[in-house]
Short mmCIF file of C-alpha atoms and ligand atoms in Angstrom, two decimals:
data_model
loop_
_atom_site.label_atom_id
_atom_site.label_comp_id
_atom_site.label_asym_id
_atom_site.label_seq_id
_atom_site.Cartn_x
_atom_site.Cartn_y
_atom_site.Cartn_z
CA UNK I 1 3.14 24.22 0.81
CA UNK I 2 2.37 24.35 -3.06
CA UNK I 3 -1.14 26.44 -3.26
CA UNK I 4 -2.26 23.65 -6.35
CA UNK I 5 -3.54 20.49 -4.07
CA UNK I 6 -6.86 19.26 -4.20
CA UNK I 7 -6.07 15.95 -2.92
CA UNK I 8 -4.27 14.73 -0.03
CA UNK I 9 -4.08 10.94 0.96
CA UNK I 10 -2.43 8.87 4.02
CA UNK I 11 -0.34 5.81 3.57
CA UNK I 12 -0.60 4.39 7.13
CA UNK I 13 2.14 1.60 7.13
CA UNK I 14 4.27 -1.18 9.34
CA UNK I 15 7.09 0.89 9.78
CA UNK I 16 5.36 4.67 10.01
CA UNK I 17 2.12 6.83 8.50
CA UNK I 18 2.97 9.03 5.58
CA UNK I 19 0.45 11.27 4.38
CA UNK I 20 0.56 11.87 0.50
CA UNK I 21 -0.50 15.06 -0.60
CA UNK I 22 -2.00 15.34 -4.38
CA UNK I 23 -2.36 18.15 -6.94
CA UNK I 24 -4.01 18.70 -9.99
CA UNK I 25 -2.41 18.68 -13.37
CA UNK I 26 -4.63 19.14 -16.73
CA UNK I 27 -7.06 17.68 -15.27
CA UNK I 28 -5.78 14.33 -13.75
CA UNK I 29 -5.16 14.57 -9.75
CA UNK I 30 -0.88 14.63 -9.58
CA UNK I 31 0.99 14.21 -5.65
CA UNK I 32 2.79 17.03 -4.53
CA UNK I 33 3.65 15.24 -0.99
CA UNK I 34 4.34 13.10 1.44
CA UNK I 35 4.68 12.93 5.35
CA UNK I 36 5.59 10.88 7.91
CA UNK I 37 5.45 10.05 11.37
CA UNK I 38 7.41 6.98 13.37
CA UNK I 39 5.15 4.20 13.97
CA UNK I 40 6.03 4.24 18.12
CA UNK I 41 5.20 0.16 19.05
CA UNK I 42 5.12 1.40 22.50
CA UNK I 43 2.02 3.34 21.56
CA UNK I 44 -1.39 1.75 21.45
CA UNK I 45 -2.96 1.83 18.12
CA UNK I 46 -5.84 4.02 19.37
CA UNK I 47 -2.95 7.10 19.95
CA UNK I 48 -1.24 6.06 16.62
CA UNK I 49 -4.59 6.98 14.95
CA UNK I 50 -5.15 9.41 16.75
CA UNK I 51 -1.58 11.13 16.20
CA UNK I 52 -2.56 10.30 12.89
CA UNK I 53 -5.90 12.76 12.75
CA UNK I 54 -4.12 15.40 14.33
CA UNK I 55 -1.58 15.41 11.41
CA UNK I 56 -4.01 14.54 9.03
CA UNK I 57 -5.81 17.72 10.20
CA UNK I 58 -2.36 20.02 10.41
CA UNK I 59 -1.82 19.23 6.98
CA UNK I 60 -5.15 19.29 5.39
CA UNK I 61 -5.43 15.58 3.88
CA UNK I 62 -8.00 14.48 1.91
CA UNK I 63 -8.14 10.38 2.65
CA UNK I 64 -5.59 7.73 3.62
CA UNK I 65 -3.20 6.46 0.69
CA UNK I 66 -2.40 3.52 1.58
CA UNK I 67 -3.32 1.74 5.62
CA UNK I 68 -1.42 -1.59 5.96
CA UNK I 69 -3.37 -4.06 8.03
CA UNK I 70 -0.26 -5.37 9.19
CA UNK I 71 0.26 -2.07 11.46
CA UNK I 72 -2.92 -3.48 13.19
CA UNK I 73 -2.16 -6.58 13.52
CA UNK I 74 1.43 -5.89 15.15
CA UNK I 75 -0.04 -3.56 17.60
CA UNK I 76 -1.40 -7.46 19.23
CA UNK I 77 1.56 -8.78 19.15
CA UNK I 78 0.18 -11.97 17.93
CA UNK I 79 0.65 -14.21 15.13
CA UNK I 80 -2.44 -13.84 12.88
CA UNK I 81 -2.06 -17.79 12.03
CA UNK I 82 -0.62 -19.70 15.04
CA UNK I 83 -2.07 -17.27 17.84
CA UNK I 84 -5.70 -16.06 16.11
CA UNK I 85 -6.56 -18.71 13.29
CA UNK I 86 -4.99 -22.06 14.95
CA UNK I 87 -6.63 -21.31 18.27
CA UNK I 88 -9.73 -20.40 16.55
CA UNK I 89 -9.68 -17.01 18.43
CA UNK I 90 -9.79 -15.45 14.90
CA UNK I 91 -12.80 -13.15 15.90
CA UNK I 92 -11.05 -11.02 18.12
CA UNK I 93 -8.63 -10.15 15.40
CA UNK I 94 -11.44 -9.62 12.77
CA UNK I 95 -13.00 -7.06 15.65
CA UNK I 96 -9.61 -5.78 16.70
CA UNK I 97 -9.13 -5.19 12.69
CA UNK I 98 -12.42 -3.62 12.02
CA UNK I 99 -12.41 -1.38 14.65
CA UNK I 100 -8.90 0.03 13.65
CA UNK I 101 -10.03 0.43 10.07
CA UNK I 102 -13.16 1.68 11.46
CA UNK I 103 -12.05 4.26 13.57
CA UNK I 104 -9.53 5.45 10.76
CA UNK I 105 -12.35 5.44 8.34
CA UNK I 106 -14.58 7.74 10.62
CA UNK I 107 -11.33 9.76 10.96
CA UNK I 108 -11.45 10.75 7.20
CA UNK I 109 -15.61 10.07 6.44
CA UNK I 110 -15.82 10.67 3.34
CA UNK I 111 -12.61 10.80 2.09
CA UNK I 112 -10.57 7.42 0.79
CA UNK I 113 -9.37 5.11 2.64
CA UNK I 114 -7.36 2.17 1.19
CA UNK I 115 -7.09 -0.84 2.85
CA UNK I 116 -3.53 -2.91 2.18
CA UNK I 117 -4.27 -6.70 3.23
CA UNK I 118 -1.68 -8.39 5.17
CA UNK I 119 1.92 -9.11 4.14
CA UNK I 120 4.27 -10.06 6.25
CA UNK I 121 7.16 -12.21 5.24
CA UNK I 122 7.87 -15.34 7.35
CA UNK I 123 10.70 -14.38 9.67
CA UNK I 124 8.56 -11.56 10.62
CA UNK I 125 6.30 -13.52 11.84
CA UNK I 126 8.35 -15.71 13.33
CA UNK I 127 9.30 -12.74 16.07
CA UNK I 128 4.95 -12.97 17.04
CA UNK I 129 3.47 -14.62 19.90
CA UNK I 130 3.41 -18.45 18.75
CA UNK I 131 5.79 -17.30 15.71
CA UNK I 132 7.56 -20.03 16.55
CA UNK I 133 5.53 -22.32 14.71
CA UNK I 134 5.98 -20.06 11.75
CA UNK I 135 8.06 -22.08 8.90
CA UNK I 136 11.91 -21.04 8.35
CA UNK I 137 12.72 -19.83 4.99
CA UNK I 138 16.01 -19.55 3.47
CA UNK I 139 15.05 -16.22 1.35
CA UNK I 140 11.46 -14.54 3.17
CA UNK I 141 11.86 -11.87 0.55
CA UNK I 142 10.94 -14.37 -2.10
CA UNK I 143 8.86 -16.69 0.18
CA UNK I 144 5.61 -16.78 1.21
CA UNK I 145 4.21 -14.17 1.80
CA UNK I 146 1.46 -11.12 0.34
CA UNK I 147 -1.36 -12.98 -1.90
CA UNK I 148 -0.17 -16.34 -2.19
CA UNK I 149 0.41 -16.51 1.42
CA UNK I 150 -3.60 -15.27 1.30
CA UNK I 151 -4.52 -17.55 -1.30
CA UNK I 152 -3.25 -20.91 0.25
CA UNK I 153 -4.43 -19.91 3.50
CA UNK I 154 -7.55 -18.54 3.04
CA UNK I 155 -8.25 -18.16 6.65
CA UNK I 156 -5.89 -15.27 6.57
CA UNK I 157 -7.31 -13.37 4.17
CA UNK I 158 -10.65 -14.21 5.32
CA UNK I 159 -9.95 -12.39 8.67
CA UNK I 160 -8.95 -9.33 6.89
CA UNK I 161 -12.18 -9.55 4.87
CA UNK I 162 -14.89 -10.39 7.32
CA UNK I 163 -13.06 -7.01 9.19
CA UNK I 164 -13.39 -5.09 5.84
CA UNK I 165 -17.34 -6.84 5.92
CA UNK I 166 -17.94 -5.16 9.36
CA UNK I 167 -16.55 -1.70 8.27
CA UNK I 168 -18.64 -1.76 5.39
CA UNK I 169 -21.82 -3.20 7.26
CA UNK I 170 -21.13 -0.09 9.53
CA UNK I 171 -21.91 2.10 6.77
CA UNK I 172 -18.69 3.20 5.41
CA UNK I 173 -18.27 3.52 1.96
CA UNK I 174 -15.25 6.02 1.19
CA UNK I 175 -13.02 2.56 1.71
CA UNK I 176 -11.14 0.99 -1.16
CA UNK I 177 -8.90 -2.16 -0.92
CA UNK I 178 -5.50 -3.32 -1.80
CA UNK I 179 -3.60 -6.74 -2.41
CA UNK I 180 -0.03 -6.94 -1.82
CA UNK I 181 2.65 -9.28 -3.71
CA UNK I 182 -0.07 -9.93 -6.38
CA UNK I 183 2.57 -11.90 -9.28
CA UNK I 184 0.27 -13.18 -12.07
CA UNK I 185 -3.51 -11.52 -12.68
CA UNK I 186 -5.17 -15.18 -12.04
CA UNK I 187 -4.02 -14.26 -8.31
CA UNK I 188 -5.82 -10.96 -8.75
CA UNK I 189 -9.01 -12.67 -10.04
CA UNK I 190 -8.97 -15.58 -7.27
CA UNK I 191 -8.54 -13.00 -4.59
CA UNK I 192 -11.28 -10.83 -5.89
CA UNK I 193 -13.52 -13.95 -6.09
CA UNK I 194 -12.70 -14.80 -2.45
CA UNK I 195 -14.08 -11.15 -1.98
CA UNK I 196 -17.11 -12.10 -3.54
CA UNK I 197 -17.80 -14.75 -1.74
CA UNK I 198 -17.31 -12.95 1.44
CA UNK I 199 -20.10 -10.89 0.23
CA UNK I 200 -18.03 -7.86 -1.18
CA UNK I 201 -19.08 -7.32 -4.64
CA UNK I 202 -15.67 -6.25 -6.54
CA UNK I 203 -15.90 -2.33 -7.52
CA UNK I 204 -19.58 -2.23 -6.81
CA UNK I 205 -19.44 -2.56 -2.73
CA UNK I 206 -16.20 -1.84 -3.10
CA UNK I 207 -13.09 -0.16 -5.05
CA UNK I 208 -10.28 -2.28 -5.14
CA UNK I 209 -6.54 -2.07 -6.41
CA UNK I 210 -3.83 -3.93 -6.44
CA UNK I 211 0.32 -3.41 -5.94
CA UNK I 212 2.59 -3.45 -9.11
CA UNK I 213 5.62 -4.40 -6.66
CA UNK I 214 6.80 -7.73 -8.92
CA UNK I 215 8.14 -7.27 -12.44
CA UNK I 216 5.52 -9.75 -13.60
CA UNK I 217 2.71 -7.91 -12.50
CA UNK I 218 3.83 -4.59 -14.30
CA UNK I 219 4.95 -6.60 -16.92
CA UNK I 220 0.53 -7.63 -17.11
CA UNK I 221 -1.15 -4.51 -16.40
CA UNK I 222 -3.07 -5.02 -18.99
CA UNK I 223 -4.65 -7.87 -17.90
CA UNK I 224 -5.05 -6.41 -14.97
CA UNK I 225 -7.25 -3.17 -16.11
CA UNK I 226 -9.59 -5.65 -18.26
CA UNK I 227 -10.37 -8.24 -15.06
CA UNK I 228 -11.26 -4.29 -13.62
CA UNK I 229 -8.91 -2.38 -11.56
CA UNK I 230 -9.52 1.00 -9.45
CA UNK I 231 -6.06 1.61 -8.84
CA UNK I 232 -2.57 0.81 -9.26
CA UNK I 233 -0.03 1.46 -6.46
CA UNK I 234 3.28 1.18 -7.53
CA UNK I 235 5.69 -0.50 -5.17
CA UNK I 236 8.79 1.08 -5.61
CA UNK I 237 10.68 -0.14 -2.85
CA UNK I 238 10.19 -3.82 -3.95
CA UNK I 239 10.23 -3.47 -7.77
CA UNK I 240 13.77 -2.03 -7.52
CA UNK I 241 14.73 -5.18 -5.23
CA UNK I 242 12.94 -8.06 -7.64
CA UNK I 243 13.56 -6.57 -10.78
CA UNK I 244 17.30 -6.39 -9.62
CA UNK I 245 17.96 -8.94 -8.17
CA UNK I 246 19.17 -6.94 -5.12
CA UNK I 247 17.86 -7.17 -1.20
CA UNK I 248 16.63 -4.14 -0.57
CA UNK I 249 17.43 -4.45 3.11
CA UNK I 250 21.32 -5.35 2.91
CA UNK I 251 23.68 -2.63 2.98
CA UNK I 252 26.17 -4.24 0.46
CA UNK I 253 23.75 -3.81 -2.53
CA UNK I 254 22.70 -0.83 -1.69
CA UNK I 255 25.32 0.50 -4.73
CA UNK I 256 23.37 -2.19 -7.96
CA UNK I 257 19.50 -1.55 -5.46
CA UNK I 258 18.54 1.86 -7.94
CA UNK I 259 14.68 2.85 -8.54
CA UNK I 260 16.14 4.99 -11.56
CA UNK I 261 17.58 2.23 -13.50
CA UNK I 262 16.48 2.29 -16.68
CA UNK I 263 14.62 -1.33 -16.66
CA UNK I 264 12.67 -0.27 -13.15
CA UNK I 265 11.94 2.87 -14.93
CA UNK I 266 10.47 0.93 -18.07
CA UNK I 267 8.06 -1.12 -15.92
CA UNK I 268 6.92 1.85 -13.91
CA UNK I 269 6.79 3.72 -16.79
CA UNK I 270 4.37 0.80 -18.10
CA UNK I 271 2.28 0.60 -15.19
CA UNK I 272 1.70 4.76 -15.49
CA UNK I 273 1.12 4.95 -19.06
CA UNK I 274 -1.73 2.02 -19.00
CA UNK I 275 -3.39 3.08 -16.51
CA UNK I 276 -3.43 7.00 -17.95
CA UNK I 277 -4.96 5.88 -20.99
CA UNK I 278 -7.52 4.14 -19.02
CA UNK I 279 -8.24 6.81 -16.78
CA UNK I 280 -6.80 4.51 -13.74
CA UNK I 281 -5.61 6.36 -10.57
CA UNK I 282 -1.82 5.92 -9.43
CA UNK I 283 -0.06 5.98 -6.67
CA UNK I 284 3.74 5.19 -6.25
CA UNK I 285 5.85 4.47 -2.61
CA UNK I 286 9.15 6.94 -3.04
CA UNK I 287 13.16 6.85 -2.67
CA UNK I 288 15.19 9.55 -3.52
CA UNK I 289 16.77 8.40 -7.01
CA UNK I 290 13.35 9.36 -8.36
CA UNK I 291 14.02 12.54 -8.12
CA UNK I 292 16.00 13.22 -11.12
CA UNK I 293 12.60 11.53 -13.11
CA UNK I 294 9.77 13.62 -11.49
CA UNK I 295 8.78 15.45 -14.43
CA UNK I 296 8.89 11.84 -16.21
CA UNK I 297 6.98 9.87 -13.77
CA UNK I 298 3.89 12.68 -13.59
CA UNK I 299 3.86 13.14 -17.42
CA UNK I 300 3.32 9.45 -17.61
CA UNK I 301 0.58 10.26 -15.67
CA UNK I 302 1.79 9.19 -12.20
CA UNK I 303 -0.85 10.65 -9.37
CA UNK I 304 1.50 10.17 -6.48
CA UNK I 305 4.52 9.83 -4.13
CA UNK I 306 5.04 8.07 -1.20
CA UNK I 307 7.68 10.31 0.76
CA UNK I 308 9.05 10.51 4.86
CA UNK I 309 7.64 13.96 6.98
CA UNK I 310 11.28 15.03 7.19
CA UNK I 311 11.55 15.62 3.56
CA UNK I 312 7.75 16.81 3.59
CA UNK I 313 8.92 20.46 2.11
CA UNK I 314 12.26 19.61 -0.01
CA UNK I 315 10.15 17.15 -2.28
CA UNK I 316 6.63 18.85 -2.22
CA UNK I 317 8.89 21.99 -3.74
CA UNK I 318 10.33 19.41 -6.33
CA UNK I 319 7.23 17.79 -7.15
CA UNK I 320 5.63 20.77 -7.74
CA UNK I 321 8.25 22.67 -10.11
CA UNK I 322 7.85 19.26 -11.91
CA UNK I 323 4.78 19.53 -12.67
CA UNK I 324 4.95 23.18 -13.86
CA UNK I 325 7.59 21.53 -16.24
CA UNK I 326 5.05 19.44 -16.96
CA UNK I 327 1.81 21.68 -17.77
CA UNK I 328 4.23 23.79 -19.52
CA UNK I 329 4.51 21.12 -22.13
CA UNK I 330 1.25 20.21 -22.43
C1 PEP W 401 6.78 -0.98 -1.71
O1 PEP W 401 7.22 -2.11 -1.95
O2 PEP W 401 7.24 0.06 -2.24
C2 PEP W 401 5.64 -0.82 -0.74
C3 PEP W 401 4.94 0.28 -0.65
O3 PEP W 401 5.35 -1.89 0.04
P1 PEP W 401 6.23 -2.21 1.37
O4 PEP W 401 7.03 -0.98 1.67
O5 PEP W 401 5.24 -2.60 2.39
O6 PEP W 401 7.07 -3.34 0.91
MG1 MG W 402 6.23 -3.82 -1.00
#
């Protein structure tokens, strides 16, 4: 393991929890690595964060990248909507939330812990207890879904922030938040109002971020750093899909879905840049056509990687002669 980290964070997701390992580079905190370890649905949640500690201490991380409240939430088994909301049962998911966030947050006191609200796509949810009062969508990868799902059902989000309330009621501080799918920056200013008026003052009780996974929203990172913005977290997985026009989940694109193409590159590349002039942290999900850009991605002032525990040592190793290419430069 490179000697040079003084960061580590864990990305905690649907399908798995990664743990992202960060070094320092002239100053500004750079990701060495990631790791990973098979979200197991027969496992309750309680052993998944508790595998999750036990890694978190093998490998010495330093706070939790990026924890998807959807991994929570599927551990029930129930739709959030039709089982929780509709059946106003919608406190025992805020307390089955809070206490997962809770318990990872107490994990990793003080460290970071960012909070991803929930996106899942409608024929996900479809496959939940009551899903089948979930709508049926032609194309879920472009439906509704992330923040405008959120938005135009505030009840959703508002379970996901009364269980961020009770975490930070508790006393915990070291957690930041997330919104997923976030298009246009008016959705990032409605959904930090809605935070508001949950009580949750915006950066103050509270760091939040948001995902550059659309072309638009790269495309307005701008905006988004002047309505205030704690960090950036590229989504790489679904950039490459919407900026392509290519579904990242069917095998016969696979050959046109490419992170490295040149107009992904350009938006990341955007998204980095902004945010290193305004002193913004970074962090980035990871496929393997990114490898031939490392040097490129941390000199535009990328902080980290999102990468799977099997390839733990191959890309901490490339990461980190990357950034020696790098400080040599500087
Ligand atoms: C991504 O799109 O790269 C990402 C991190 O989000 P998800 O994998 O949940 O789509
Ligand atoms: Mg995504």
């Amino acid at each position: 393991m490179p000697k040079s980290q003084n960061y580590l964070g864990i990305d905690i997701g649907a399908s798995g929890i990664k743990l992202v390992e960060l070094a320092n580079v002239g100053g500004r905190a750079r990701l060495v690595t990631y790791a990973f370890s098979e979200y197991d649905s027969a496992q309750p949640i309680g052993q998944i964060i508790e595998n999750t500690a036990e890694k978190a201490k093998e490998l010495n991380t330093d706070g939790v990248g990026l924890l998807r409240t959807n991994l929570v939430v599927e551990e029930t088994g129930n739709h959030p909507y039709f089982y929780y909301i509709k059946q106003k049962r919608e406190q025992e998911l805020i307390d089955i939330l809070a206490n997962g966030i809770m318990q990872i947050a107490e994990t990793f006191n003080p460290k970071p812990v960012w909070i991803r609200t929930m996106d899942f796509s409608t024929d996900e949810l479809s496959l939940y207890n009551k899903g089948e009062e979930e709508i049926v969508e032609s194309n879920p990868l472009l439906g509704w879904r992330g923040i405008v799902r959120g938005l135009d059902q505030k009840e959703l989000l508002s379970v996901d922030f009364q269980a961020i309330k009770k975490v930070l009621d508790a006393g915990y501080n070291n957690i930041g938040i997330i919104f997923p799918m976030v298009r246009d920056v008016s959705e990032y200013i409605l959904v930090k109002e809605a935070l508001l008026g949950h009580g949750i003052k915006p950066h103050v009780d509270i760091k939040v971020g948001s995902m550059f996974e659309t072309p638009v929203a790269a495309m307005q990172i701008e905006d988004f750093v002047k309505s205030g913005l704690d960090l950036a977290f590229v989504g790489i997985n679904d950039i490459t899909q919407y900026t392509l026009a290519a579904d990242r989940t069917n095998p016969n694109m696979q050959q046109v879905y490419n992170p490295a193409n040149t107009a992904v590159l350009n938006l990341v590349y955007n998204v980095l840049e902004t945010c290193k002039y305004n002193n913004i942290e970074t962090t980035t999900s990871f496929l393997s056509p990114l490898k031939k850009v490392l040097p490129e991605l941390l000199s535009r002032g990328l902080v980290s990687f999102t990468l799977q525990a099997d390839r733990i040592n191959e890309i901490a190793e490339l990461v980190f002669e990357a950034e020696k290419k790098v400080s040599e430069k500087i």
